[in-house]
PDB file of C-alpha atoms in Angstrom:
ATOM      1  CA  UNK A   1     -35.650  -4.811  48.046  1.00 49.00           C
ATOM      2  CA  UNK A   2     -35.725  -8.612  47.948  1.00 55.00           C
ATOM      3  CA  UNK A   3     -33.449  -9.530  45.073  1.00 55.00           C
ATOM      4  CA  UNK A   4     -34.595 -13.154  45.325  1.00 62.00           C
ATOM      5  CA  UNK A   5     -37.754 -12.298  43.349  1.00 70.00           C
ATOM      6  CA  UNK A   6     -35.828 -11.134  40.275  1.00 77.00           C
ATOM      7  CA  UNK A   7     -36.181 -13.713  37.538  1.00 78.00           C
ATOM      8  CA  UNK A   8     -33.622 -14.740  34.958  1.00 84.00           C
ATOM      9  CA  UNK A   9     -34.276 -14.282  31.258  1.00 86.00           C
ATOM     10  CA  UNK A  10     -33.889 -17.534  29.365  1.00 90.00           C
ATOM     11  CA  UNK A  11     -33.809 -18.126  25.649  1.00 90.00           C
ATOM     12  CA  UNK A  12     -36.124 -20.723  24.181  1.00 91.00           C
ATOM     13  CA  UNK A  13     -35.465 -22.718  21.021  1.00 91.00           C
ATOM     14  CA  UNK A  14     -37.515 -21.131  18.241  1.00 91.00           C
ATOM     15  CA  UNK A  15     -38.884 -24.460  17.060  1.00 90.00           C
ATOM     16  CA  UNK A  16     -40.368 -25.033  20.510  1.00 89.00           C
ATOM     17  CA  UNK A  17     -42.444 -21.880  20.056  1.00 91.00           C
ATOM     18  CA  UNK A  18     -43.105 -21.969  16.302  1.00 92.00           C
ATOM     19  CA  UNK A  19     -42.767 -25.497  15.004  1.00 90.00           C
ATOM     20  CA  UNK A  20     -43.337 -24.579  11.372  1.00 89.00           C
ATOM     21  CA  UNK A  21     -42.003 -21.425   9.757  1.00 88.00           C
ATOM     22  CA  UNK A  22     -44.851 -20.842   7.310  1.00 84.00           C
ATOM     23  CA  UNK A  23     -47.824 -22.212   9.239  1.00 84.00           C
ATOM     24  CA  UNK A  24     -46.861 -21.052  12.719  1.00 90.00           C
ATOM     25  CA  UNK A  25     -44.366 -18.181  12.694  1.00 92.00           C
ATOM     26  CA  UNK A  26     -45.649 -16.385   9.599  1.00 91.00           C
ATOM     27  CA  UNK A  27     -49.253 -16.739  10.772  1.00 92.00           C
ATOM     28  CA  UNK A  28     -48.299 -15.450  14.221  1.00 92.00           C
ATOM     29  CA  UNK A  29     -46.625 -12.382  12.668  1.00 91.00           C
ATOM     30  CA  UNK A  30     -49.730 -11.690  10.609  1.00 91.00           C
ATOM     31  CA  UNK A  31     -51.804 -11.682  13.773  1.00 91.00           C
ATOM     32  CA  UNK A  32     -49.315  -9.579  15.768  1.00 90.00           C
ATOM     33  CA  UNK A  33     -48.482  -6.628  13.540  1.00 89.00           C
ATOM     34  CA  UNK A  34     -47.862  -4.487  16.613  1.00 90.00           C
ATOM     35  CA  UNK A  35     -44.763  -6.518  17.499  1.00 90.00           C
ATOM     36  CA  UNK A  36     -43.212  -5.691  14.126  1.00 87.00           C
ATOM     37  CA  UNK A  37     -44.237  -2.067  14.350  1.00 88.00           C
ATOM     38  CA  UNK A  38     -42.685  -1.678  17.786  1.00 88.00           C
ATOM     39  CA  UNK A  39     -39.428  -3.375  16.815  1.00 87.00           C
ATOM     40  CA  UNK A  40     -38.847  -1.439  13.589  1.00 83.00           C
ATOM     41  CA  UNK A  41     -40.673   1.824  14.194  1.00 78.00           C
ATOM     42  CA  UNK A  42     -43.003   1.080  11.300  1.00 83.00           C
ATOM     43  CA  UNK A  43     -46.751   1.541  11.054  1.00 85.00           C
ATOM     44  CA  UNK A  44     -48.032  -1.522   9.219  1.00 87.00           C
ATOM     45  CA  UNK A  45     -51.812  -1.534   8.961  1.00 85.00           C
ATOM     46  CA  UNK A  46     -52.306  -4.849   7.129  1.00 84.00           C
ATOM     47  CA  UNK A  47     -50.462  -8.066   6.303  1.00 87.00           C
ATOM     48  CA  UNK A  48     -51.318 -10.712   3.736  1.00 87.00           C
ATOM     49  CA  UNK A  49     -49.734 -14.191   3.785  1.00 85.00           C
ATOM     50  CA  UNK A  50     -48.299 -16.165   0.878  1.00 75.00           C
ATOM     51  CA  UNK A  51     -48.735 -13.502  -1.811  1.00 74.00           C
ATOM     52  CA  UNK A  52     -47.684 -14.790  -5.246  1.00 71.00           C
ATOM     53  CA  UNK A  53     -44.767 -13.137  -7.052  1.00 69.00           C
ATOM     54  CA  UNK A  54     -44.414 -14.953 -10.358  1.00 69.00           C
ATOM     55  CA  UNK A  55     -43.596 -18.575  -9.529  1.00 71.00           C
ATOM     56  CA  UNK A  56     -42.609 -17.615  -5.969  1.00 77.00           C
ATOM     57  CA  UNK A  57     -44.659 -17.038  -2.837  1.00 86.00           C
ATOM     58  CA  UNK A  58     -43.849 -14.148  -0.499  1.00 91.00           C
ATOM     59  CA  UNK A  59     -44.199 -14.887   3.222  1.00 92.00           C
ATOM     60  CA  UNK A  60     -45.933 -11.607   4.052  1.00 92.00           C
ATOM     61  CA  UNK A  61     -46.905  -8.511   2.092  1.00 92.00           C
ATOM     62  CA  UNK A  62     -48.146  -5.488   3.973  1.00 89.00           C
ATOM     63  CA  UNK A  63     -49.037  -1.843   3.641  1.00 90.00           C
ATOM     64  CA  UNK A  64     -48.145   1.057   5.859  1.00 87.00           C
ATOM     65  CA  UNK A  65     -50.381   3.986   6.743  1.00 84.00           C
ATOM     66  CA  UNK A  66     -49.481   5.723   3.464  1.00 84.00           C
ATOM     67  CA  UNK A  67     -50.280   2.720   1.284  1.00 86.00           C
ATOM     68  CA  UNK A  68     -46.641   1.839   0.594  1.00 89.00           C
ATOM     69  CA  UNK A  69     -45.946  -1.859   0.034  1.00 92.00           C
ATOM     70  CA  UNK A  70     -43.685  -3.727   2.455  1.00 92.00           C
ATOM     71  CA  UNK A  71     -42.506  -7.312   1.913  1.00 93.00           C
ATOM     72  CA  UNK A  72     -41.431  -9.621   4.745  1.00 93.00           C
ATOM     73  CA  UNK A  73     -39.352 -12.778   4.373  1.00 94.00           C
ATOM     74  CA  UNK A  74     -39.022 -15.106   7.366  1.00 93.00           C
ATOM     75  CA  UNK A  75     -36.287 -17.601   8.114  1.00 93.00           C
ATOM     76  CA  UNK A  76     -36.142 -19.483  11.437  1.00 92.00           C
ATOM     77  CA  UNK A  77     -32.499 -20.336  10.827  1.00 93.00           C
ATOM     78  CA  UNK A  78     -29.223 -18.691   9.866  1.00 94.00           C
ATOM     79  CA  UNK A  79     -29.433 -16.186   7.031  1.00 95.00           C
ATOM     80  CA  UNK A  80     -28.386 -17.563   3.660  1.00 95.00           C
ATOM     81  CA  UNK A  81     -27.790 -16.400   0.103  1.00 95.00           C
ATOM     82  CA  UNK A  82     -30.984 -17.996  -1.170  1.00 94.00           C
ATOM     83  CA  UNK A  83     -33.186 -15.897   1.091  1.00 94.00           C
ATOM     84  CA  UNK A  84     -31.186 -12.733   0.388  1.00 95.00           C
ATOM     85  CA  UNK A  85     -31.932 -13.273  -3.303  1.00 93.00           C
ATOM     86  CA  UNK A  86     -35.607 -13.790  -2.492  1.00 92.00           C
ATOM     87  CA  UNK A  87     -35.741 -10.536  -0.525  1.00 94.00           C
ATOM     88  CA  UNK A  88     -34.402  -8.571  -3.480  1.00 94.00           C
ATOM     89  CA  UNK A  89     -36.542 -10.451  -6.008  1.00 92.00           C
ATOM     90  CA  UNK A  90     -39.749  -9.959  -4.025  1.00 92.00           C
ATOM     91  CA  UNK A  91     -39.043  -6.286  -3.416  1.00 92.00           C
ATOM     92  CA  UNK A  92     -38.635  -5.774  -7.164  1.00 91.00           C
ATOM     93  CA  UNK A  93     -41.620  -7.917  -8.129  1.00 90.00           C
ATOM     94  CA  UNK A  94     -43.950  -6.020  -5.813  1.00 90.00           C
ATOM     95  CA  UNK A  95     -42.428  -2.587  -6.555  1.00 89.00           C
ATOM     96  CA  UNK A  96     -42.079  -2.247  -2.792  1.00 91.00           C
ATOM     97  CA  UNK A  97     -40.113   0.438  -0.983  1.00 89.00           C
ATOM     98  CA  UNK A  98     -39.331  -1.601   2.134  1.00 92.00           C
ATOM     99  CA  UNK A  99     -38.121  -5.152   2.701  1.00 94.00           C
ATOM    100  CA  UNK A 100     -37.893  -6.918   6.078  1.00 94.00           C
ATOM    101  CA  UNK A 101     -35.806 -10.074   6.445  1.00 96.00           C
ATOM    102  CA  UNK A 102     -36.320 -11.881   9.746  1.00 95.00           C
ATOM    103  CA  UNK A 103     -33.760 -14.557  10.683  1.00 95.00           C
ATOM    104  CA  UNK A 104     -32.649 -16.460  13.772  1.00 94.00           C
ATOM    105  CA  UNK A 105     -28.971 -15.752  13.182  1.00 95.00           C
ATOM    106  CA  UNK A 106     -27.711 -13.064  10.786  1.00 96.00           C
ATOM    107  CA  UNK A 107     -24.399 -13.952   9.166  1.00 96.00           C
ATOM    108  CA  UNK A 108     -21.797 -11.134   8.938  1.00 95.00           C
ATOM    109  CA  UNK A 109     -21.752 -11.229   5.138  1.00 96.00           C
ATOM    110  CA  UNK A 110     -25.504 -10.669   5.050  1.00 96.00           C
ATOM    111  CA  UNK A 111     -25.281  -7.842   7.574  1.00 96.00           C
ATOM    112  CA  UNK A 112     -22.771  -6.222   5.194  1.00 95.00           C
ATOM    113  CA  UNK A 113     -25.009  -6.897   2.190  1.00 95.00           C
ATOM    114  CA  UNK A 114     -28.083  -5.293   3.760  1.00 94.00           C
ATOM    115  CA  UNK A 115     -25.978  -2.320   4.873  1.00 92.00           C
ATOM    116  CA  UNK A 116     -24.769  -1.908   1.289  1.00 91.00           C
ATOM    117  CA  UNK A 117     -28.308  -2.163  -0.096  1.00 92.00           C
ATOM    118  CA  UNK A 118     -29.440   0.634   2.219  1.00 90.00           C
ATOM    119  CA  UNK A 119     -26.553   2.782   1.034  1.00 86.00           C
ATOM    120  CA  UNK A 120     -26.817   1.987  -2.659  1.00 83.00           C
ATOM    121  CA  UNK A 121     -30.572   1.965  -3.300  1.00 85.00           C
ATOM    122  CA  UNK A 122     -33.573   4.151  -2.649  1.00 85.00           C
ATOM    123  CA  UNK A 123     -35.379   1.239  -0.937  1.00 90.00           C
ATOM    124  CA  UNK A 124     -35.286   0.509   2.789  1.00 91.00           C
ATOM    125  CA  UNK A 125     -33.978  -2.839   4.029  1.00 94.00           C
ATOM    126  CA  UNK A 126     -34.265  -4.293   7.533  1.00 94.00           C
ATOM    127  CA  UNK A 127     -32.382  -7.319   8.811  1.00 96.00           C
ATOM    128  CA  UNK A 128     -34.061  -8.456  12.022  1.00 95.00           C
ATOM    129  CA  UNK A 129     -33.007 -11.149  14.485  1.00 96.00           C
ATOM    130  CA  UNK A 130     -35.822 -13.141  16.084  1.00 94.00           C
ATOM    131  CA  UNK A 131     -35.493 -14.868  19.439  1.00 93.00           C
ATOM    132  CA  UNK A 132     -37.869 -16.380  21.947  1.00 92.00           C
ATOM    133  CA  UNK A 133     -37.385 -15.692  25.660  1.00 93.00           C
ATOM    134  CA  UNK A 134     -39.124 -16.313  28.955  1.00 91.00           C
ATOM    135  CA  UNK A 135     -38.644 -15.772  32.664  1.00 90.00           C
ATOM    136  CA  UNK A 136     -39.107 -18.817  34.830  1.00 86.00           C
ATOM    137  CA  UNK A 137     -42.278 -20.671  33.933  1.00 84.00           C
ATOM    138  CA  UNK A 138     -43.789 -17.763  31.995  1.00 89.00           C
ATOM    139  CA  UNK A 139     -44.997 -18.251  28.414  1.00 90.00           C
ATOM    140  CA  UNK A 140     -42.358 -17.678  25.752  1.00 91.00           C
ATOM    141  CA  UNK A 141     -42.253 -14.139  24.381  1.00 89.00           C
ATOM    142  CA  UNK A 142     -40.876 -12.875  21.063  1.00 91.00           C
ATOM    143  CA  UNK A 143     -37.785 -10.689  20.966  1.00 92.00           C
ATOM    144  CA  UNK A 144     -37.133  -8.901  17.666  1.00 93.00           C
ATOM    145  CA  UNK A 145     -33.897  -6.955  17.324  1.00 93.00           C
ATOM    146  CA  UNK A 146     -33.084  -4.788  14.311  1.00 93.00           C
ATOM    147  CA  UNK A 147     -29.529  -5.658  13.274  1.00 94.00           C
ATOM    148  CA  UNK A 148     -29.452  -3.380  10.221  1.00 92.00           C
ATOM    149  CA  UNK A 149     -31.970  -0.770   9.181  1.00 88.00           C
ATOM    150  CA  UNK A 150     -32.204   2.317   7.014  1.00 86.00           C
ATOM    151  CA  UNK A 151     -31.338   5.790   8.250  1.00 76.00           C
ATOM    152  CA  UNK A 152     -30.736   9.230   6.815  1.00 74.00           C
ATOM    153  CA  UNK A 153     -27.061   8.865   7.695  1.00 74.00           C
ATOM    154  CA  UNK A 154     -26.893   5.597   5.727  1.00 67.00           C
ATOM    155  CA  UNK A 155     -28.577   7.159   2.709  1.00 65.00           C
ATOM    156  CA  UNK A 156     -26.205  10.142   2.894  1.00 70.00           C
ATOM    157  CA  UNK A 157     -23.232   7.766   2.952  1.00 67.00           C
ATOM    158  CA  UNK A 158     -24.643   5.964  -0.062  1.00 61.00           C
ATOM    159  CA  UNK A 159     -25.143   9.193  -1.988  1.00 68.00           C
ATOM    160  CA  UNK A 160     -21.610  10.290  -1.143  1.00 69.00           C
ATOM    161  CA  UNK A 161     -20.155   6.967  -2.306  1.00 69.00           C
ATOM    162  CA  UNK A 162     -22.141   7.188  -5.518  1.00 70.00           C
ATOM    163  CA  UNK A 163     -20.940  10.716  -6.192  1.00 72.00           C
ATOM    164  CA  UNK A 164     -17.323   9.665  -5.572  1.00 71.00           C
ATOM    165  CA  UNK A 165     -17.690   6.694  -7.926  1.00 73.00           C
ATOM    166  CA  UNK A 166     -19.203   8.941 -10.593  1.00 81.00           C
ATOM    167  CA  UNK A 167     -16.350  11.425 -10.237  1.00 81.00           C
ATOM    168  CA  UNK A 168     -13.801   8.624 -10.533  1.00 85.00           C
ATOM    169  CA  UNK A 169     -15.438   7.269 -13.679  1.00 91.00           C
ATOM    170  CA  UNK A 170     -15.784  10.642 -15.362  1.00 92.00           C
ATOM    171  CA  UNK A 171     -12.165  11.580 -14.585  1.00 92.00           C
ATOM    172  CA  UNK A 172     -10.961   8.279 -16.049  1.00 94.00           C
ATOM    173  CA  UNK A 173     -12.918   9.135 -19.182  1.00 94.00           C
ATOM    174  CA  UNK A 174     -11.390  12.626 -19.193  1.00 95.00           C
ATOM    175  CA  UNK A 175      -7.827  11.287 -19.115  1.00 96.00           C
ATOM    176  CA  UNK A 176      -8.600   8.591 -21.690  1.00 96.00           C
ATOM    177  CA  UNK A 177      -9.767  11.176 -24.172  1.00 96.00           C
ATOM    178  CA  UNK A 178      -7.040  13.685 -23.389  1.00 97.00           C
ATOM    179  CA  UNK A 179      -4.224  11.146 -23.741  1.00 96.00           C
ATOM    180  CA  UNK A 180      -5.639  10.042 -27.100  1.00 96.00           C
ATOM    181  CA  UNK A 181      -5.066  13.517 -28.556  1.00 96.00           C
ATOM    182  CA  UNK A 182      -1.999  13.798 -30.834  1.00 95.00           C
ATOM    183  CA  UNK A 183      -1.190  17.077 -29.070  1.00 95.00           C
ATOM    184  CA  UNK A 184      -0.775  15.268 -25.723  1.00 96.00           C
ATOM    185  CA  UNK A 185       2.360  13.457 -26.873  1.00 94.00           C
ATOM    186  CA  UNK A 186       4.358  14.226 -23.714  1.00 94.00           C
ATOM    187  CA  UNK A 187       1.968  12.058 -21.682  1.00 96.00           C
ATOM    188  CA  UNK A 188       0.882   9.554 -24.345  1.00 93.00           C
ATOM    189  CA  UNK A 189       2.745   6.698 -22.616  1.00 95.00           C
ATOM    190  CA  UNK A 190       0.654   7.030 -19.445  1.00 95.00           C
ATOM    191  CA  UNK A 191      -2.358   4.957 -18.403  1.00 95.00           C
ATOM    192  CA  UNK A 192      -5.562   6.869 -17.591  1.00 94.00           C
ATOM    193  CA  UNK A 193      -6.450   6.953 -13.887  1.00 93.00           C
ATOM    194  CA  UNK A 194      -9.262   8.281 -11.704  1.00 91.00           C
ATOM    195  CA  UNK A 195      -7.328  11.046  -9.973  1.00 91.00           C
ATOM    196  CA  UNK A 196      -7.505  14.799 -10.431  1.00 92.00           C
ATOM    197  CA  UNK A 197      -4.033  14.810 -11.952  1.00 93.00           C
ATOM    198  CA  UNK A 198      -1.755  12.807 -14.196  1.00 96.00           C
ATOM    199  CA  UNK A 199       2.008  13.310 -14.308  1.00 96.00           C
ATOM    200  CA  UNK A 200       5.009  12.832 -16.565  1.00 95.00           C
ATOM    201  CA  UNK A 201       8.631  13.573 -15.761  1.00 94.00           C
ATOM    202  CA  UNK A 202      10.222  16.830 -16.856  1.00 94.00           C
ATOM    203  CA  UNK A 203      13.579  15.071 -17.049  1.00 91.00           C
ATOM    204  CA  UNK A 204      14.694  16.200 -13.577  1.00 92.00           C
ATOM    205  CA  UNK A 205      13.883  14.241 -10.444  1.00 91.00           C
ATOM    206  CA  UNK A 206      11.060  15.769  -8.409  1.00 92.00           C
ATOM    207  CA  UNK A 207       9.887  18.081 -11.194  1.00 95.00           C
ATOM    208  CA  UNK A 208       6.797  16.658 -12.865  1.00 96.00           C
ATOM    209  CA  UNK A 209       4.688  17.981 -15.703  1.00 97.00           C
ATOM    210  CA  UNK A 210       1.114  17.504 -14.540  1.00 97.00           C
ATOM    211  CA  UNK A 211      -2.216  17.737 -16.236  1.00 97.00           C
ATOM    212  CA  UNK A 212      -4.871  18.651 -13.648  1.00 96.00           C
ATOM    213  CA  UNK A 213      -8.658  18.757 -13.825  1.00 96.00           C
ATOM    214  CA  UNK A 214     -11.517  19.601 -11.471  1.00 93.00           C
ATOM    215  CA  UNK A 215     -15.230  19.992 -12.082  1.00 91.00           C
ATOM    216  CA  UNK A 216     -14.898  23.491 -13.534  1.00 93.00           C
ATOM    217  CA  UNK A 217     -11.200  23.998 -14.300  1.00 95.00           C
ATOM    218  CA  UNK A 218      -8.315  22.292 -16.042  1.00 97.00           C
ATOM    219  CA  UNK A 219      -4.656  23.100 -16.259  1.00 96.00           C
ATOM    220  CA  UNK A 220      -1.061  22.254 -17.093  1.00 97.00           C
ATOM    221  CA  UNK A 221       1.619  22.695 -14.463  1.00 97.00           C
ATOM    222  CA  UNK A 222       5.148  22.058 -13.351  1.00 97.00           C
ATOM    223  CA  UNK A 223       4.945  20.605  -9.855  1.00 96.00           C
ATOM    224  CA  UNK A 224       8.063  20.718  -7.689  1.00 95.00           C
ATOM    225  CA  UNK A 225       8.361  18.103  -4.956  1.00 93.00           C
ATOM    226  CA  UNK A 226      11.551  16.124  -4.353  1.00 90.00           C
ATOM    227  CA  UNK A 227      10.308  13.909  -1.550  1.00 86.00           C
ATOM    228  CA  UNK A 228       9.964  13.902   2.198  1.00 84.00           C
ATOM    229  CA  UNK A 229      12.015  16.598   3.937  1.00 82.00           C
ATOM    230  CA  UNK A 230      12.635  18.464   0.682  1.00 85.00           C
ATOM    231  CA  UNK A 231      10.725  21.677   1.398  1.00 89.00           C
ATOM    232  CA  UNK A 232      13.821  23.905   1.390  1.00 91.00           C
ATOM    233  CA  UNK A 233      15.066  22.357  -1.857  1.00 91.00           C
ATOM    234  CA  UNK A 234      11.643  22.710  -3.473  1.00 93.00           C
ATOM    235  CA  UNK A 235      11.443  26.404  -2.610  1.00 94.00           C
ATOM    236  CA  UNK A 236      15.011  26.978  -3.847  1.00 94.00           C
ATOM    237  CA  UNK A 237      14.152  25.423  -7.220  1.00 95.00           C
ATOM    238  CA  UNK A 238      10.966  27.455  -7.464  1.00 96.00           C
ATOM    239  CA  UNK A 239      12.876  30.649  -6.666  1.00 96.00           C
ATOM    240  CA  UNK A 240      15.435  29.938  -9.396  1.00 96.00           C
ATOM    241  CA  UNK A 241      12.651  29.566 -11.944  1.00 97.00           C
ATOM    242  CA  UNK A 242      10.721  32.558 -10.585  1.00 96.00           C
ATOM    243  CA  UNK A 243      13.826  34.689 -11.121  1.00 96.00           C
ATOM    244  CA  UNK A 244      13.277  33.977 -14.846  1.00 96.00           C
ATOM    245  CA  UNK A 245       9.549  34.653 -14.733  1.00 96.00           C
ATOM    246  CA  UNK A 246       9.583  37.345 -17.415  1.00 97.00           C
ATOM    247  CA  UNK A 247      11.517  35.239 -19.920  1.00 97.00           C
ATOM    248  CA  UNK A 248       9.463  32.108 -19.182  1.00 97.00           C
ATOM    249  CA  UNK A 249       6.120  33.892 -19.583  1.00 97.00           C
ATOM    250  CA  UNK A 250       7.302  35.566 -22.791  1.00 97.00           C
ATOM    251  CA  UNK A 251       8.245  32.186 -24.220  1.00 97.00           C
ATOM    252  CA  UNK A 252       4.993  30.631 -22.976  1.00 97.00           C
ATOM    253  CA  UNK A 253       2.965  33.413 -24.560  1.00 97.00           C
ATOM    254  CA  UNK A 254       1.058  34.676 -21.535  1.00 96.00           C
ATOM    255  CA  UNK A 255       0.928  34.935 -17.731  1.00 97.00           C
ATOM    256  CA  UNK A 256       1.284  31.913 -15.487  1.00 97.00           C
ATOM    257  CA  UNK A 257       0.266  31.298 -11.889  1.00 97.00           C
ATOM    258  CA  UNK A 258       3.395  31.169  -9.705  1.00 97.00           C
ATOM    259  CA  UNK A 259       2.467  29.348  -6.506  1.00 96.00           C
ATOM    260  CA  UNK A 260       5.363  29.066  -4.067  1.00 95.00           C
ATOM    261  CA  UNK A 261       2.967  27.572  -1.503  1.00 93.00           C
ATOM    262  CA  UNK A 262       4.852  28.698   1.577  1.00 92.00           C
ATOM    263  CA  UNK A 263       4.165  26.396   4.503  1.00 87.00           C
ATOM    264  CA  UNK A 264       3.572  23.460   2.179  1.00 89.00           C
ATOM    265  CA  UNK A 265       6.092  20.986   0.860  1.00 89.00           C
ATOM    266  CA  UNK A 266       5.657  21.524  -2.875  1.00 92.00           C
ATOM    267  CA  UNK A 267       5.443  24.454  -5.271  1.00 95.00           C
ATOM    268  CA  UNK A 268       3.908  24.832  -8.701  1.00 96.00           C
ATOM    269  CA  UNK A 269       3.842  26.907 -11.864  1.00 98.00           C
ATOM    270  CA  UNK A 270       0.493  26.523 -13.557  1.00 97.00           C
ATOM    271  CA  UNK A 271      -1.406  27.539 -16.660  1.00 97.00           C
ATOM    272  CA  UNK A 272      -5.149  27.468 -15.980  1.00 96.00           C
ATOM    273  CA  UNK A 273      -7.831  26.578 -18.518  1.00 96.00           C
ATOM    274  CA  UNK A 274     -11.509  27.436 -18.054  1.00 96.00           C
ATOM    275  CA  UNK A 275     -13.706  24.324 -18.124  1.00 96.00           C
ATOM    276  CA  UNK A 276     -13.465  20.925 -16.456  1.00 95.00           C
ATOM    277  CA  UNK A 277     -14.993  17.452 -16.370  1.00 93.00           C
ATOM    278  CA  UNK A 278     -18.439  18.788 -15.495  1.00 91.00           C
ATOM    279  CA  UNK A 279     -18.439  20.889 -18.661  1.00 94.00           C
ATOM    280  CA  UNK A 280     -20.800  19.737 -21.448  1.00 94.00           C
ATOM    281  CA  UNK A 281     -19.458  16.724 -23.299  1.00 93.00           C
ATOM    282  CA  UNK A 282     -19.333  18.636 -26.568  1.00 95.00           C
ATOM    283  CA  UNK A 283     -16.908  21.123 -24.976  1.00 96.00           C
ATOM    284  CA  UNK A 284     -14.426  18.518 -23.738  1.00 96.00           C
ATOM    285  CA  UNK A 285     -12.314  18.369 -26.888  1.00 96.00           C
ATOM    286  CA  UNK A 286     -11.768  22.115 -27.133  1.00 97.00           C
ATOM    287  CA  UNK A 287     -10.882  22.319 -23.419  1.00 97.00           C
ATOM    288  CA  UNK A 288      -8.501  19.381 -23.675  1.00 97.00           C
ATOM    289  CA  UNK A 289      -6.819  20.739 -26.791  1.00 97.00           C
ATOM    290  CA  UNK A 290      -6.269  24.033 -24.991  1.00 97.00           C
ATOM    291  CA  UNK A 291      -4.920  22.058 -22.033  1.00 97.00           C
ATOM    292  CA  UNK A 292      -2.508  20.069 -24.243  1.00 97.00           C
ATOM    293  CA  UNK A 293      -1.405  23.248 -26.023  1.00 97.00           C
ATOM    294  CA  UNK A 294      -0.719  24.894 -22.676  1.00 97.00           C
ATOM    295  CA  UNK A 295       1.318  21.874 -21.557  1.00 97.00           C
ATOM    296  CA  UNK A 296       3.450  21.907 -24.699  1.00 97.00           C
ATOM    297  CA  UNK A 297       4.102  25.631 -24.465  1.00 97.00           C
ATOM    298  CA  UNK A 298       4.828  25.377 -20.735  1.00 97.00           C
ATOM    299  CA  UNK A 299       7.330  22.585 -21.278  1.00 97.00           C
ATOM    300  CA  UNK A 300       9.036  24.496 -24.106  1.00 97.00           C
ATOM    301  CA  UNK A 301       9.237  27.658 -22.004  1.00 97.00           C
ATOM    302  CA  UNK A 302      10.613  25.895 -18.915  1.00 97.00           C
ATOM    303  CA  UNK A 303      13.078  23.385 -20.341  1.00 96.00           C
ATOM    304  CA  UNK A 304      15.979  25.804 -20.991  1.00 95.00           C
ATOM    305  CA  UNK A 305      15.856  26.917 -17.353  1.00 95.00           C
ATOM    306  CA  UNK A 306      15.163  23.460 -15.900  1.00 94.00           C
ATOM    307  CA  UNK A 307      18.381  22.240 -17.533  1.00 91.00           C
ATOM    308  CA  UNK A 308      20.357  25.015 -15.813  1.00 90.00           C
ATOM    309  CA  UNK A 309      18.903  24.483 -12.330  1.00 91.00           C
ATOM    310  CA  UNK A 310      21.110  24.054  -9.340  1.00 82.00           C
ATOM    311  CA  UNK A 311      19.147  21.198  -7.775  1.00 76.00           C
ATOM    312  CA  UNK A 312      21.796  19.776  -5.442  1.00 65.00           C
ATOM    313  CA  UNK A 313      21.773  16.032  -4.821  1.00 53.00           C
TER     314      UNK A 313
END
């Protein structure tokens, strides 16, 4: 093979190919739908230039094979906040499902913004880099590269993030309402958080009185964990309390779950309550009152034996 005949790809300044963004580049895109379709795996069947959206004018508005509206905003320069706002505004104004933003140089912050929009919304957003290239004396050719686009994986990530945020918010609400109950006096000094548990000291280091909540269950527990490397001490404390199981459960007024958790660092003694933060809102108060009552009874039942523990140093 004669390697001398292999040409070198050269980039051409965009303004040498399309002198005017609206009159040249946008018109060229309208006449070359196939280039867009190939670059983004779309199937646009029509494009209309300069469609009005209120007091604004959209560069291109198209339809795919299913009749869904797609808006296209062009920018033969670096991406900027103004055009990002236009993309979102035009998408909303046209009730479109897909937005394409074509730029000469995508800034990192706009790459991140389009990624977030794909995760957080049901619409599809494309950020596309446009270049012009040629080999030797050949005519300039367009090169469109998708920098960010929608995908099922992206949408799944977005749904997961949304679910996590919802869980965090609802748990914060759960703790806010629980800690406001007069019965929850042992933990009244605490600030609500977004976790599945909230803890107050039992009066002995490493022994915390925890409220816990999941979607379907709530509880009150003594959790035993005295820090890194304390597994043997944790189990020894648990065993001392377990030796008084009968007396503790009699004082508590019912059975408890005794979880030594062999192979794990901590141990716990828990009272479980049916119902959690996914229970109907009207049931929250009764669940939380039962939870607070269980905590108070658990603390009363345990304190005489906690005070007599041989906990070492």
